[in-house]
mmCIF file of C-alpha atoms in Angstrom:
data_model
loop_
_atom_site.group_PDB
_atom_site.id
_atom_site.type_symbol
_atom_site.label_atom_id
_atom_site.label_comp_id
_atom_site.label_asym_id
_atom_site.label_seq_id
_atom_site.Cartn_x
_atom_site.Cartn_y
_atom_site.Cartn_z
ATOM 1 C CA MET A 1210 50.137 98.334 205.607
ATOM 2 C CA SER A 1211 51.165 94.968 204.229
ATOM 3 C CA ILE A 1212 49.800 93.800 200.903
ATOM 4 C CA ALA A 1213 49.857 90.111 200.056
ATOM 5 C CA PRO A 1214 51.575 89.089 196.816
ATOM 6 C CA ILE A 1215 49.320 89.400 193.799
ATOM 7 C CA SER A 1216 49.205 88.082 190.264
ATOM 8 C CA LEU A 1217 49.359 90.640 187.500
ATOM 9 C CA TYR A 1218 48.891 89.770 183.839
ATOM 10 C CA PRO A 1219 47.521 91.240 180.619
ATOM 11 C CA CYS A 1220 43.988 90.506 179.452
ATOM 12 C CA LEU A 1221 43.393 90.992 175.731
ATOM 13 C CA PHE A 1222 39.812 91.459 174.522
ATOM 14 C CA PHE A 1223 38.765 89.955 171.200
ATOM 15 C CA GLU A 1224 35.430 89.651 169.450
ATOM 16 C CA SER A 1225 35.834 85.957 168.649
ATOM 17 C CA GLN A 1226 39.542 85.247 168.014
ATOM 18 C CA ALA A 1227 40.834 84.606 171.553
ATOM 19 C CA GLU A 1228 41.840 81.006 170.889
ATOM 20 C CA GLN A 1229 43.383 81.770 167.489
ATOM 21 C CA ALA A 1230 45.379 84.653 168.964
ATOM 22 C CA ALA A 1231 46.589 82.588 171.931
ATOM 23 C CA ARG A 1232 47.676 79.764 169.622
ATOM 24 C CA PHE A 1233 49.441 82.257 167.336
ATOM 25 C CA TYR A 1234 51.359 83.877 170.209
ATOM 26 C CA THR A 1235 52.306 80.572 171.868
ATOM 27 C CA SER A 1236 53.690 79.369 168.534
ATOM 28 C CA ILE A 1237 56.050 82.363 168.442
ATOM 29 C CA PHE A 1238 57.439 82.707 171.963
ATOM 30 C CA PRO A 1239 59.607 80.126 173.747
ATOM 31 C CA ASN A 1240 58.494 78.624 177.060
ATOM 32 C CA SER A 1241 54.844 79.096 176.084
ATOM 33 C CA SER A 1242 51.670 77.054 176.395
ATOM 34 C CA ILE A 1243 47.892 77.077 176.219
ATOM 35 C CA ASP A 1244 46.886 76.526 179.841
ATOM 36 C CA THR A 1245 43.072 76.508 179.954
ATOM 37 C CA ILE A 1246 40.227 77.148 177.556
ATOM 38 C CA ASN A 1247 36.816 78.092 178.950
ATOM 39 C CA HIS A 1248 33.563 78.135 177.006
ATOM 40 C CA PHE A 1249 30.436 80.255 177.186
ATOM 41 C CA THR A 1250 27.453 78.781 178.997
ATOM 42 C CA ASP A 1251 23.904 80.058 179.144
ATOM 43 C CA THR A 1252 24.882 82.320 182.070
ATOM 44 C CA GLY A 1253 25.079 85.877 180.773
ATOM 45 C CA HIS A 1254 24.089 84.794 177.260
ATOM 46 C CA ASP A 1255 21.614 87.674 176.896
ATOM 47 C CA PHE A 1256 24.428 90.141 177.589
ATOM 48 C CA GLN A 1257 27.356 88.490 175.796
ATOM 49 C CA LYS A 1258 25.532 87.292 172.653
ATOM 50 C CA HIS A 1259 28.172 84.592 172.036
ATOM 51 C CA LEU A 1260 27.164 81.079 171.048
ATOM 52 C CA ILE A 1261 26.816 78.739 173.993
ATOM 53 C CA GLY A 1262 29.796 76.385 173.871
ATOM 54 C CA SER A 1263 32.027 78.778 171.933
ATOM 55 C CA VAL A 1264 35.360 79.854 173.426
ATOM 56 C CA MET A 1265 35.004 82.488 176.140
ATOM 57 C CA SER A 1266 38.585 82.753 177.388
ATOM 58 C CA VAL A 1267 42.021 81.245 176.977
ATOM 59 C CA ALA A 1268 44.632 81.404 179.706
ATOM 60 C CA PHE A 1269 48.074 81.019 178.196
ATOM 61 C CA THR A 1270 51.726 81.482 179.012
ATOM 62 C CA LEU A 1271 54.216 83.452 176.913
ATOM 63 C CA ASN A 1272 57.848 83.054 177.873
ATOM 64 C CA GLY A 1273 56.796 82.101 181.402
ATOM 65 C CA MET A 1274 54.321 84.990 181.841
ATOM 66 C CA THR A 1275 50.563 84.418 182.231
ATOM 67 C CA TRP A 1276 48.175 86.108 179.775
ATOM 68 C CA LEU A 1277 44.419 85.927 179.212
ATOM 69 C CA ALA A 1278 42.602 86.228 175.885
ATOM 70 C CA LEU A 1279 38.893 86.972 176.291
ATOM 71 C CA ASN A 1280 36.127 86.861 173.685
ATOM 72 C CA SER A 1281 34.024 89.672 175.026
ATOM 73 C CA LYS A 1282 35.132 92.794 173.218
ATOM 74 C CA PRO A 1283 32.428 95.080 171.940
ATOM 75 C CA LYS A 1284 33.032 96.060 168.312
ATOM 76 C CA ASP A 1285 33.258 99.756 169.195
ATOM 77 C CA ILE A 1286 36.338 99.368 171.434
ATOM 78 C CA PRO A 1287 39.320 98.804 169.127
ATOM 79 C CA MET A 1288 42.800 97.955 170.337
ATOM 80 C CA ASN A 1289 45.174 100.879 169.885
ATOM 81 C CA GLU A 1290 48.730 102.045 170.439
ATOM 82 C CA SER A 1291 48.056 103.243 173.982
ATOM 83 C CA VAL A 1292 48.950 99.718 175.117
ATOM 84 C CA SER A 1293 51.818 97.784 173.584
ATOM 85 C CA PHE A 1294 54.061 94.934 174.637
ATOM 86 C CA GLN A 1295 57.833 95.225 174.403
ATOM 87 C CA ILE A 1296 59.911 92.288 173.275
ATOM 88 C CA ILE A 1297 63.510 92.930 174.298
ATOM 89 C CA CYS A 1298 65.720 90.997 171.870
ATOM 90 C CA GLU A 1299 69.347 89.970 172.335
ATOM 91 C CA GLY A 1300 70.374 90.921 168.811
ATOM 92 C CA GLN A 1301 69.384 91.300 165.176
ATOM 93 C CA GLU A 1302 68.570 87.619 164.678
ATOM 94 C CA ASP A 1303 65.926 87.786 167.413
ATOM 95 C CA VAL A 1304 64.592 91.117 166.110
ATOM 96 C CA ASP A 1305 64.235 89.584 162.645
ATOM 97 C CA TYR A 1306 62.529 86.471 164.052
ATOM 98 C CA PHE A 1307 59.899 88.284 166.140
ATOM 99 C CA TRP A 1308 59.324 90.959 163.486
ATOM 100 C CA GLY A 1309 58.834 88.286 160.843
ATOM 101 C CA LYS A 1310 56.425 86.229 162.935
ATOM 102 C CA LEU A 1311 54.338 89.163 164.175
ATOM 103 C CA THR A 1312 53.963 90.617 160.679
ATOM 104 C CA GLU A 1313 52.715 87.365 159.110
ATOM 105 C CA ALA A 1314 49.264 87.673 157.577
ATOM 106 C CA GLY A 1315 46.682 85.241 158.872
ATOM 107 C CA ASP A 1316 45.213 82.256 157.066
ATOM 108 C CA ASP A 1317 41.925 84.118 157.232
ATOM 109 C CA GLY A 1318 43.358 86.833 154.993
ATOM 110 C CA ALA A 1319 43.851 89.275 157.876
ATOM 111 C CA GLU A 1320 46.087 92.068 156.642
ATOM 112 C CA ILE A 1321 48.959 93.673 158.512
ATOM 113 C CA ASP A 1322 48.702 97.450 158.859
ATOM 114 C CA GLU A 1323 52.163 98.505 157.668
ATOM 115 C CA SER A 1324 51.427 102.145 158.556
ATOM 116 C CA LYS A 1325 51.762 101.064 162.202
ATOM 117 C CA GLN A 1326 55.286 99.749 161.593
ATOM 118 C CA ILE A 1327 57.528 102.543 162.776
ATOM 119 C CA CYS A 1328 60.369 102.744 165.305
ATOM 120 C CA GLY A 1329 60.183 99.018 166.009
ATOM 121 C CA TRP A 1330 56.403 98.992 166.474
ATOM 122 C CA VAL A 1331 54.274 96.248 164.931
ATOM 123 C CA LYS A 1332 50.500 95.903 164.865
ATOM 124 C CA ASP A 1333 49.820 92.199 164.374
ATOM 125 C CA ARG A 1334 46.929 90.560 162.534
ATOM 126 C CA PHE A 1335 44.813 90.555 165.718
ATOM 127 C CA GLY A 1336 45.312 94.278 166.300
ATOM 128 C CA VAL A 1337 47.742 93.880 169.216
ATOM 129 C CA HIS A 1338 50.645 96.338 169.280
ATOM 130 C CA TRP A 1339 54.197 95.166 169.959
ATOM 131 C CA GLN A 1340 57.558 96.896 170.208
ATOM 132 C CA VAL A 1341 60.385 94.694 168.931
ATOM 133 C CA VAL A 1342 63.415 96.273 170.592
ATOM 134 C CA PRO A 1343 67.065 95.216 170.576
ATOM 135 C CA LYS A 1344 68.596 95.021 174.051
ATOM 136 C CA LEU A 1345 71.135 97.651 172.961
ATOM 137 C CA VAL A 1346 68.360 100.210 172.449
ATOM 138 C CA GLU A 1347 66.833 99.442 175.851
ATOM 139 C CA GLU A 1348 70.235 99.751 177.536
ATOM 140 C CA VAL A 1349 70.994 103.103 175.886
ATOM 141 C CA MET A 1350 67.515 104.510 176.551
ATOM 142 C CA THR A 1351 67.737 103.647 180.251
ATOM 143 C CA SER A 1352 71.391 104.690 180.679
ATOM 144 C CA GLY A 1353 70.786 108.345 181.485
ATOM 145 C CA ASN A 1354 73.388 109.332 178.865
ATOM 146 C CA ALA A 1355 71.522 112.077 176.997
ATOM 147 C CA GLU A 1356 73.905 112.213 174.030
ATOM 148 C CA ARG A 1357 73.710 108.454 173.384
ATOM 149 C CA MET A 1358 69.942 108.499 173.924
ATOM 150 C CA GLN A 1359 69.548 111.293 171.364
ATOM 151 C CA LYS A 1360 71.696 109.496 168.768
ATOM 152 C CA THR A 1361 69.745 106.286 169.294
ATOM 153 C CA MET A 1362 66.345 107.986 169.065
ATOM 154 C CA LYS A 1363 67.356 109.830 165.902
ATOM 155 C CA ALA A 1364 68.353 106.538 164.273
ATOM 156 C CA VAL A 1365 65.285 104.637 165.513
ATOM 157 C CA MET A 1366 62.903 107.344 164.281
ATOM 158 C CA GLU A 1367 64.054 106.648 160.713
ATOM 159 C CA MET A 1368 63.390 102.893 160.903
ATOM 160 C CA LYS A 1369 60.466 100.525 160.687
ATOM 161 C CA LYS A 1370 62.167 97.377 161.940
ATOM 162 C CA ILE A 1371 65.119 98.332 164.143
ATOM 163 C CA VAL A 1372 68.504 97.402 162.683
ATOM 164 C CA VAL A 1373 71.155 96.912 165.367
ATOM 165 C CA LYS A 1374 74.067 97.733 163.038
ATOM 166 C CA ASP A 1375 72.484 101.105 162.220
ATOM 167 C CA ILE A 1376 72.141 101.871 165.945
ATOM 168 C CA VAL A 1377 75.793 100.948 166.539
ATOM 169 C CA ASP A 1378 76.832 103.123 163.576
ATOM 170 C CA ALA A 1379 74.795 106.043 164.954
ATOM 171 C CA LEU A 1380 76.381 105.664 168.388
ATOM 172 C CA GLU A 1381 79.876 105.488 166.898
ATOM 173 C CA GLY A 1382 79.227 108.415 164.572
ATOM 174 C CA THR A 1383 79.693 106.366 161.408
ATOM 175 C CA ALA A 1384 76.069 106.485 160.254
#
């Protein structure tokens, strides 16, 4: 059987912050843009309960990858850690940049849940979960070298934001 090429991209559900989230993310990642913004009409208004004319969805690009933010999320379906997005960073400078941006509180006073900051994980002000991972960690964890993987995991488990120097020290036995 032959399957035609398909598009595959994440769709993030929000109650009403789709545009704000898309603008936040496109301000952080290179090669990013807001592509289209669609608004609610009277079609489905009885079901959706959003104001006619308010933002329904935002198609956007992050680092060349298509995403969709959708204002349709029922309040009883929270985002959680079962889905996260990995940002593979070249080095510590990139880790610091993405960590800093994703942990910024919003102008609306949205707080960052620091209890979710462990092992390179960040829960941003919109509730989306990210893993800010140095390339070194990804390379070790996919190398198949059990000893190096164990040393790396032991070091990472003690961190919030991953520190490349501490990973190198753990791998070299100087930690």
